[in-house]
Tab-separated table of C-alpha atoms in Angstrom:
chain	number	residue	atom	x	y	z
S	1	UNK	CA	-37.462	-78.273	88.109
S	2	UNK	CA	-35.381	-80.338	85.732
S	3	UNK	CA	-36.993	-81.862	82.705
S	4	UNK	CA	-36.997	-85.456	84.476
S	5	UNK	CA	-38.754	-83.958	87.388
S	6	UNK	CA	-41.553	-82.239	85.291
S	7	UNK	CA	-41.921	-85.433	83.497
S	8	UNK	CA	-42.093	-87.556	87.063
S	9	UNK	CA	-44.673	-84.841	87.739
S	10	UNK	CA	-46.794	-84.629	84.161
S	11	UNK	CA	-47.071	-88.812	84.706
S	12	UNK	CA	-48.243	-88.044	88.123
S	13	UNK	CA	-51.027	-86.135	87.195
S	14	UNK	CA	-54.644	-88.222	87.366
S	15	UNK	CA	-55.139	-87.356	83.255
S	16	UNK	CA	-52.225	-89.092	82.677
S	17	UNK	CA	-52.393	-92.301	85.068
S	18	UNK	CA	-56.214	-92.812	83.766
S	19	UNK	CA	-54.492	-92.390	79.825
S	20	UNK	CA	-51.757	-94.872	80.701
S	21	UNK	CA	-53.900	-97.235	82.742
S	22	UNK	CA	-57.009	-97.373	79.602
S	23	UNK	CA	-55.847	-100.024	78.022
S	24	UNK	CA	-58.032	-99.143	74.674
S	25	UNK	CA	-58.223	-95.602	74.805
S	26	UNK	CA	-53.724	-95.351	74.765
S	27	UNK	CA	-53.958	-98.020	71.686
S	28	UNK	CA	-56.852	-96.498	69.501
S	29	UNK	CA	-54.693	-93.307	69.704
S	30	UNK	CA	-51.683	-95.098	69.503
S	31	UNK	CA	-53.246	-96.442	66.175
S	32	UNK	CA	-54.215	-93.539	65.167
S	33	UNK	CA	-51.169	-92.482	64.863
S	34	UNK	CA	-49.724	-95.222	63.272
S	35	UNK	CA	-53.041	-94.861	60.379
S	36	UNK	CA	-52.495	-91.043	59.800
S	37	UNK	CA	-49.207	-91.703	58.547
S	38	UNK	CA	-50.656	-93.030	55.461
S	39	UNK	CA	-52.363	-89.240	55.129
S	40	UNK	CA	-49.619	-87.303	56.431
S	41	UNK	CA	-46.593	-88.972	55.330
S	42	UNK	CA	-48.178	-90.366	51.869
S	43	UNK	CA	-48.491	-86.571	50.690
S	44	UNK	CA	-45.610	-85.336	51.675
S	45	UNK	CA	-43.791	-88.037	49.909
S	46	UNK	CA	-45.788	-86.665	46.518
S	47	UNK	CA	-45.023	-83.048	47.387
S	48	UNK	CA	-41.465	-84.073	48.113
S	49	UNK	CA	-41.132	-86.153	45.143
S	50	UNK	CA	-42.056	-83.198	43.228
S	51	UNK	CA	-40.067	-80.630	44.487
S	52	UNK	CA	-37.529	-83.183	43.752
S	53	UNK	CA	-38.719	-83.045	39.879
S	54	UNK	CA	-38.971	-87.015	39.805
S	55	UNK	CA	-42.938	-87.314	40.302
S	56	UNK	CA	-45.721	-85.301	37.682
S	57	UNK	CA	-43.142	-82.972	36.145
S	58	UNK	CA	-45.716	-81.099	34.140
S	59	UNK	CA	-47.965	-80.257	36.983
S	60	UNK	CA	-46.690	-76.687	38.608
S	61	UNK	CA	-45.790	-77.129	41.742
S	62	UNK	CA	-48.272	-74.108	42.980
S	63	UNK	CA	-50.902	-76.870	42.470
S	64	UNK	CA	-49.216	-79.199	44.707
S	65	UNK	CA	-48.597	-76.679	48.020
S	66	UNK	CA	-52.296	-74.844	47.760
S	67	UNK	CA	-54.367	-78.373	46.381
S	68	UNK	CA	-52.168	-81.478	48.470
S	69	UNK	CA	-50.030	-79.721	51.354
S	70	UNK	CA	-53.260	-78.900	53.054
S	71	UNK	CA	-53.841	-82.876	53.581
S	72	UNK	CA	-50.617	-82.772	54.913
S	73	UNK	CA	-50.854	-80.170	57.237
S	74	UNK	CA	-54.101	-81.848	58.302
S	75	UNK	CA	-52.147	-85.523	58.600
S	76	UNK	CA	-49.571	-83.693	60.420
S	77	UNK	CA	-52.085	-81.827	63.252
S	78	UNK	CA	-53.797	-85.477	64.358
S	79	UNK	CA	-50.586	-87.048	64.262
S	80	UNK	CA	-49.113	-83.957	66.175
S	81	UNK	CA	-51.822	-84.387	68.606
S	82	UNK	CA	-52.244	-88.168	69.304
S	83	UNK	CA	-48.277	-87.883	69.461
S	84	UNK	CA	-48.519	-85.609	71.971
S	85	UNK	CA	-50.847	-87.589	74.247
S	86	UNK	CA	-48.870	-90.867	73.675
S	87	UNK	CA	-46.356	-88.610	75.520
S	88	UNK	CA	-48.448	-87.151	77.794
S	89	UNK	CA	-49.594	-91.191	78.940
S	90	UNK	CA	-46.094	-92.343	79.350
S	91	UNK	CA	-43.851	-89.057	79.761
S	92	UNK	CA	-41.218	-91.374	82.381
S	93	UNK	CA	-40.773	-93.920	80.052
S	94	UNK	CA	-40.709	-91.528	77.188
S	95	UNK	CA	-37.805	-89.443	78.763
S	96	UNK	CA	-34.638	-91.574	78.957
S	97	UNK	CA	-36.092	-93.188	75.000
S	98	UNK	CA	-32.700	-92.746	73.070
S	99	UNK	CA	-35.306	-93.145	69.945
S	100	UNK	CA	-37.728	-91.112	70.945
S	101	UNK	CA	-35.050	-88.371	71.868
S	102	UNK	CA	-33.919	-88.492	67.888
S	103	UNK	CA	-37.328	-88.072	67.046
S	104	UNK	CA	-37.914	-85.397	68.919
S	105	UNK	CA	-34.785	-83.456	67.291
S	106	UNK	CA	-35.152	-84.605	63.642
S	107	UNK	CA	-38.672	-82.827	64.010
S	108	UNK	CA	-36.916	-79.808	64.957
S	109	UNK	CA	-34.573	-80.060	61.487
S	110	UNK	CA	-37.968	-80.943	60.239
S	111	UNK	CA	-39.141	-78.130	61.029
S	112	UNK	CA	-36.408	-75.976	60.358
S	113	UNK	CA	-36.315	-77.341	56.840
S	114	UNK	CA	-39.893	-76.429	55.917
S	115	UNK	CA	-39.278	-73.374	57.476
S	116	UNK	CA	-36.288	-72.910	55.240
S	117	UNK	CA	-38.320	-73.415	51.851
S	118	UNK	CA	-41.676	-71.090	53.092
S	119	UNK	CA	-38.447	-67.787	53.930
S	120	UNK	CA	-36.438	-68.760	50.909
S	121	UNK	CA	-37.355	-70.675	47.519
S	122	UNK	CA	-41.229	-70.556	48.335
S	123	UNK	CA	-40.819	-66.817	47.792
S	124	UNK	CA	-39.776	-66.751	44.122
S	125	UNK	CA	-41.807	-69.603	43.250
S	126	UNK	CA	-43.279	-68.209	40.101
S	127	UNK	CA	-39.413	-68.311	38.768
S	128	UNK	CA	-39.584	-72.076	39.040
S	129	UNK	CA	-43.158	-72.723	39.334
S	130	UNK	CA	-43.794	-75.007	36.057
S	131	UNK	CA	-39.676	-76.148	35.906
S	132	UNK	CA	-40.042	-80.066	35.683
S	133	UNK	CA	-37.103	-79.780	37.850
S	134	UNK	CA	-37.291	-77.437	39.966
S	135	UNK	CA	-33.784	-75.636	40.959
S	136	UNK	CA	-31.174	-77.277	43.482
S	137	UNK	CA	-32.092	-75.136	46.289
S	138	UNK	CA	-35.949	-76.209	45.920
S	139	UNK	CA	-34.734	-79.894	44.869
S	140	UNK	CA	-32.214	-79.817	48.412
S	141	UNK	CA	-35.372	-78.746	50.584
S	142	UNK	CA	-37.842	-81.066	49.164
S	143	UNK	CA	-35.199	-84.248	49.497
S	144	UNK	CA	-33.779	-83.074	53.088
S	145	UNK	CA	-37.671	-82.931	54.315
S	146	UNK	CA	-37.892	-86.647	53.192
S	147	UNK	CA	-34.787	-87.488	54.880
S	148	UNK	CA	-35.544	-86.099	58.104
S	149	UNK	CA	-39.092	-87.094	57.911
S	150	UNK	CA	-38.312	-90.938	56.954
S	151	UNK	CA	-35.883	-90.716	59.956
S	152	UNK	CA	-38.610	-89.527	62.246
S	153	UNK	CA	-41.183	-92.558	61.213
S	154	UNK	CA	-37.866	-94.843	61.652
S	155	UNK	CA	-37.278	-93.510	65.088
S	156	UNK	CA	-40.722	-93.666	65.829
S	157	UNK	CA	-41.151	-97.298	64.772
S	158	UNK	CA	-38.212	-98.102	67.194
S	159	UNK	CA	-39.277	-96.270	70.672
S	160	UNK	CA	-40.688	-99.750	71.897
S	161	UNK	CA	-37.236	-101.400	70.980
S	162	UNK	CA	-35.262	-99.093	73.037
S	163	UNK	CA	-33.868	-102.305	75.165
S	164	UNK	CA	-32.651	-103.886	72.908
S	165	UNK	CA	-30.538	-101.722	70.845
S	166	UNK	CA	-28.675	-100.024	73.763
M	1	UNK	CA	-52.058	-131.528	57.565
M	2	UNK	CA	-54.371	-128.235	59.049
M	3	UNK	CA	-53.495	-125.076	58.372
M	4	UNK	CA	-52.590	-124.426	61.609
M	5	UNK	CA	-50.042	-126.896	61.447
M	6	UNK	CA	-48.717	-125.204	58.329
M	7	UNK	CA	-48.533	-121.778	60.129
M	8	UNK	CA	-46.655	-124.287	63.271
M	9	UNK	CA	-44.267	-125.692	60.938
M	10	UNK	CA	-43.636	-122.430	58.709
M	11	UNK	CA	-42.951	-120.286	62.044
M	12	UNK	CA	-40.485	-123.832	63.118
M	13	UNK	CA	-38.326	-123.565	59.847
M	14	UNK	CA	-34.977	-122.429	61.259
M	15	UNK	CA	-34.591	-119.179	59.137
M	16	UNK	CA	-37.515	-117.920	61.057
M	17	UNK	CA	-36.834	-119.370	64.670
M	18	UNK	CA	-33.102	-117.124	63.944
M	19	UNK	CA	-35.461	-114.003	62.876
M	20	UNK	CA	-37.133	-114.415	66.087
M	21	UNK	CA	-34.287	-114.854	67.835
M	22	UNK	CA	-32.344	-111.070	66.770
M	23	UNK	CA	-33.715	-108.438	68.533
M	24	UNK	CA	-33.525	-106.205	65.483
M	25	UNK	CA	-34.522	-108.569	62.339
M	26	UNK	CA	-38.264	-107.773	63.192
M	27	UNK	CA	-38.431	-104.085	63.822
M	28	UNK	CA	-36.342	-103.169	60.823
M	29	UNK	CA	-38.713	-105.291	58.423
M	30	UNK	CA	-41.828	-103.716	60.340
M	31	UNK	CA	-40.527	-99.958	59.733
M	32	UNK	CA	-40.346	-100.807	56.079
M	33	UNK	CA	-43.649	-102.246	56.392
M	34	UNK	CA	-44.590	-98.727	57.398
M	35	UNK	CA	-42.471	-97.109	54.965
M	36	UNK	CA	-44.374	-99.102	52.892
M	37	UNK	CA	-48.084	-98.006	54.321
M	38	UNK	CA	-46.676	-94.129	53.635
M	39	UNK	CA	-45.996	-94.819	49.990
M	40	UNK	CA	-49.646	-96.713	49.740
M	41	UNK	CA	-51.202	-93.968	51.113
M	42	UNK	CA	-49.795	-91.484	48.973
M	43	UNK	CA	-50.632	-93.077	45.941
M	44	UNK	CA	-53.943	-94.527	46.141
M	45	UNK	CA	-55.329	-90.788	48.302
M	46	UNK	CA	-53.519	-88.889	45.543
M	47	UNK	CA	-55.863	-90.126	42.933
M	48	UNK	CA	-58.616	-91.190	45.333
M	49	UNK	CA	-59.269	-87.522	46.102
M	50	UNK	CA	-58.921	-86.197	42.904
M	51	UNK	CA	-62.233	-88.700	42.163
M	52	UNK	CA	-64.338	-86.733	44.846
M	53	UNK	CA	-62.848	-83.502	43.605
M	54	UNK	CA	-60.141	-82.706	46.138
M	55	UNK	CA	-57.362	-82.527	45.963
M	56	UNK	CA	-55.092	-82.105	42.635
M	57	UNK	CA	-58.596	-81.713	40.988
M	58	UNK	CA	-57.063	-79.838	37.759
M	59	UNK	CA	-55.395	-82.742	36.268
M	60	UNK	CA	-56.507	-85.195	34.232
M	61	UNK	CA	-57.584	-88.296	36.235
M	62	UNK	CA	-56.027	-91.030	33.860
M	63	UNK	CA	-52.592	-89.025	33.859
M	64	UNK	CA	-52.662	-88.629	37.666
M	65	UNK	CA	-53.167	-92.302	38.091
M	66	UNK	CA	-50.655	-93.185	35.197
M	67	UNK	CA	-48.113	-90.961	37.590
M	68	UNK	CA	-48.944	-92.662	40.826
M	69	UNK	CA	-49.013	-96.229	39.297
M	70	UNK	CA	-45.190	-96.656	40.104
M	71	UNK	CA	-45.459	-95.277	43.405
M	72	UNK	CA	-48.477	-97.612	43.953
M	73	UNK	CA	-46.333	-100.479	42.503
M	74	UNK	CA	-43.712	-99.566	44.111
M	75	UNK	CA	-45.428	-99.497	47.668
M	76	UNK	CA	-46.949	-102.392	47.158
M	77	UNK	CA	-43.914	-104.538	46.249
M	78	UNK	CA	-42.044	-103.374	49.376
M	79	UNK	CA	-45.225	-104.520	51.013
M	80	UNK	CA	-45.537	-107.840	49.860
M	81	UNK	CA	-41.451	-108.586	50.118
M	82	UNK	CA	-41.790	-107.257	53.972
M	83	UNK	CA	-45.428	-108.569	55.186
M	84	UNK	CA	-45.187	-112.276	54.665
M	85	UNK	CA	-41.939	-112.553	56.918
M	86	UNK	CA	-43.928	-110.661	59.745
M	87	UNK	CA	-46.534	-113.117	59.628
M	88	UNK	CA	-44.464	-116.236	59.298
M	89	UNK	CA	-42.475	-115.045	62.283
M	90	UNK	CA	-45.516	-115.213	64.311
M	91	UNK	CA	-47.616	-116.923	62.199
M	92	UNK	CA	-49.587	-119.414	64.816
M	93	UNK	CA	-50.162	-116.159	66.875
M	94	UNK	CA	-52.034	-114.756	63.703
M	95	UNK	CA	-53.812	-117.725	63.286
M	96	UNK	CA	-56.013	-117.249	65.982
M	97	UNK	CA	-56.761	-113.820	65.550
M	98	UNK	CA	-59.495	-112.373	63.606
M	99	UNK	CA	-57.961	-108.986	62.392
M	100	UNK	CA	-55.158	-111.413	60.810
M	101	UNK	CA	-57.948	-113.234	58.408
M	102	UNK	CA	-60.262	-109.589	58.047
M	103	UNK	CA	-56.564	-108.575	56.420
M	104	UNK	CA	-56.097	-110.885	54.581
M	105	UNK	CA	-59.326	-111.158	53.015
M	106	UNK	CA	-59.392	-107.053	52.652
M	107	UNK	CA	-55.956	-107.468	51.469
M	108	UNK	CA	-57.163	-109.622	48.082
M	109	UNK	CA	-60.367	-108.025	47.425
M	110	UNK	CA	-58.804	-104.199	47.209
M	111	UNK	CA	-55.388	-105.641	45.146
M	112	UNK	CA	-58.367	-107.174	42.894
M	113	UNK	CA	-60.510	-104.251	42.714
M	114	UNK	CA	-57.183	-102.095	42.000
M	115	UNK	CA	-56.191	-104.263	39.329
M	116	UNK	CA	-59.186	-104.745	37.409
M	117	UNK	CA	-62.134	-102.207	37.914
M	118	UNK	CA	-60.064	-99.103	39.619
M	119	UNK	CA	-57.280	-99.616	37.211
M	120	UNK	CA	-59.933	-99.866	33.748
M	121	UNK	CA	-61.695	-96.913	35.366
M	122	UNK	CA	-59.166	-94.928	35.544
M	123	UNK	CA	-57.278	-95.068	32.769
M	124	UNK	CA	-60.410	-95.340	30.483
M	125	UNK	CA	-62.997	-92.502	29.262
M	126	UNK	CA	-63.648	-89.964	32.040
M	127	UNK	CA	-67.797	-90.252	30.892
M	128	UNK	CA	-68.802	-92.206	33.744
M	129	UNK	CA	-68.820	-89.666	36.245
M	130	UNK	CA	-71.112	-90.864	38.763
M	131	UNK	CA	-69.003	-93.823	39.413
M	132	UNK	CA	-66.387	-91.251	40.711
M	133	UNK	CA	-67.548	-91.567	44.479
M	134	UNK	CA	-68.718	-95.254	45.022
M	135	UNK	CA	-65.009	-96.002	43.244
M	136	UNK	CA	-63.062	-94.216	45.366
M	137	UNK	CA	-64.933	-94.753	48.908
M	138	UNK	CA	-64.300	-98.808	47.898
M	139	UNK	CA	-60.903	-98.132	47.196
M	140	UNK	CA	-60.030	-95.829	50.182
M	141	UNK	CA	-62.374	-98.197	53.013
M	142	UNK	CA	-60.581	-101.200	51.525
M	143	UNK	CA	-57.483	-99.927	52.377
M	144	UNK	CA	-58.546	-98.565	55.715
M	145	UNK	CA	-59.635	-102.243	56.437
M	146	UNK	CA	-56.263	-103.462	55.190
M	147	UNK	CA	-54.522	-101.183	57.811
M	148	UNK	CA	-56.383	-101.320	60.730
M	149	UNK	CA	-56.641	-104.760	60.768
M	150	UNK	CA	-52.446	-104.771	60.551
M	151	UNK	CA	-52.538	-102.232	63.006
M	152	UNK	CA	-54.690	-104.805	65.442
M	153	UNK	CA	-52.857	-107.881	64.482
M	154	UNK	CA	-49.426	-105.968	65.908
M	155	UNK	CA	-50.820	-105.264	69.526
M	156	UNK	CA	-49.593	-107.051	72.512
């Protein structure tokens, strides 16, 4: 079964035609999504900004992973999850989506990239814990995370204008 | 002349009847717009939350709002330079529909209450504690309002 096939066959499914055809139910999720970004996105752009040693210098950043990453773990779960049934409503059209296709792999660098800075720097924190500017490696995490997620809301924003870019 | 012959002859001007025109003017200035929403968001639930004890709850409320004020500023500047050529690209569209004018009017009461009683609040004497909760629920549902109702205006 190729990937195009199990998507042919995940839209053919009767959760997924009544998703796609209820009209309300696809855009309350789909706004949803759009809403949580404020929550997910907004604190990771303070933790980020942090790490980066250009936002609240003199608050450790301890404070900011135990007391704000939670709401951005939380953000990230509901967007995570109304994501994944946007998908699961419109897998076909979804597929050949050049957009949605970066998406899907800047999440993976995402990804990757947080994963990076829990193995490495998150380790040794209390060496760099109250540092107003934290070192490179932590600064390099923190400002690759934006990157990659700014590039995700970016590709995001642009799934519906597939047609007219390519 | 009616303001919905304003919003006719604002959305006729040619700048915007190009805009409409290039498939790519308008989704570029609507993912800043959302760029924008992040960098809202970040700043107003940073200090928000922090008023119903979550959150950063072991700083100071004034200096956590005197940190997110230029994120705040700066989110909504890159609001107000992206919003207004959304809506005059489809502005007669807007006109007619009621999430537009809920926005709008959302959109001046919460820059207001920012501004005057969120901002004095804030970055006054903590003693007024039990004003911590009814300030930031008006603050956050203001927002909310200010966002769903874009969200609403943007479906087909």
């Amino acid at each position: 079964m190729s990937l195009l096939e199990f998507c042919q066959w995940l839209a053919a499914t009767p959760a997924s035609i009544a998703l796609r055809e209820s009209h309300y139910l696809y855009l309350a999720i789909l706004a949803t999504h759009v809403l949580t970004l404020g929550v997910f996105l907004g604190t990771a752009l303070i933790v980020d900004l942090r790490l980066l040693g250009l936002m609240m210098r003199s608050v450790p950043v301890s404070e900011f992973l135990s007391r704000l990453l939670p709401w951005t773990v939380g953000g990230f779960v509901v967007m995570a999850a109304s994501g994944s049934l946007m998908f699961f409503a419109t897998p076909v059209d979804k597929y050949p989506n050049l957009f949605f296709r970066a998406k899907l792999l800047l999440l993976v660098f995402a990804g990757i990239t947080v994963w990076l800075f829990n193995r490495t720097v998150r380790l040794r924190i209390d060496e760099w814990d109250r540092d107003p500017v934290p070192p490179a490696a932590v600064r390099a995490t923190g400002g690759l995370s934006l990157v990659f997620w700014i590039g995700i809301l970016v590709a995001g924003r642009m799934i519906p204008y597939q047609q007219y870019w390519f | 002349m009616s303001l919905l012959e304003v919003f006719h002859a604002l959305e006729s001007l040619p700048l915007l009847v190009a805009m409409r025109g290039s498939p790519w003017i308008f989704p570029v200035i609507a993912t800043l717009h959302l760029i924008g929403l992040a960098i809202i968001g970040g700043a107003v639930l940073v200090v928000d939350l922090r008023l119903l004890g979550l959150g950063l709850t072991r700083q100071p409320v004034a200096q956590l709002a005197r940190s997110a004020e230029p994120l705040l500023l700066t989110g909504i500047a890159v609001m107000l330079l992206t919003g207004p050529w959304l809506f005059m690209c489809f502005a007669t569209k807007y006109y007619y529909l009621t999430p537009f004018w809920i926005k709008l009017a959302s959109l001046v009461l919460v820059l207001v209450f920012t501004f005057t009683v969120r901002r004095r609040f804030l970055l006054g004497s903590a003693a007024a504690h039990r004003q911590r909760v009814p300030l930031a629920v008006t603050s956050m549902s203001l927002w909310l309002c200010v966002a769903v109702g874009g969200r609403l205006i943007g479906f087909p």
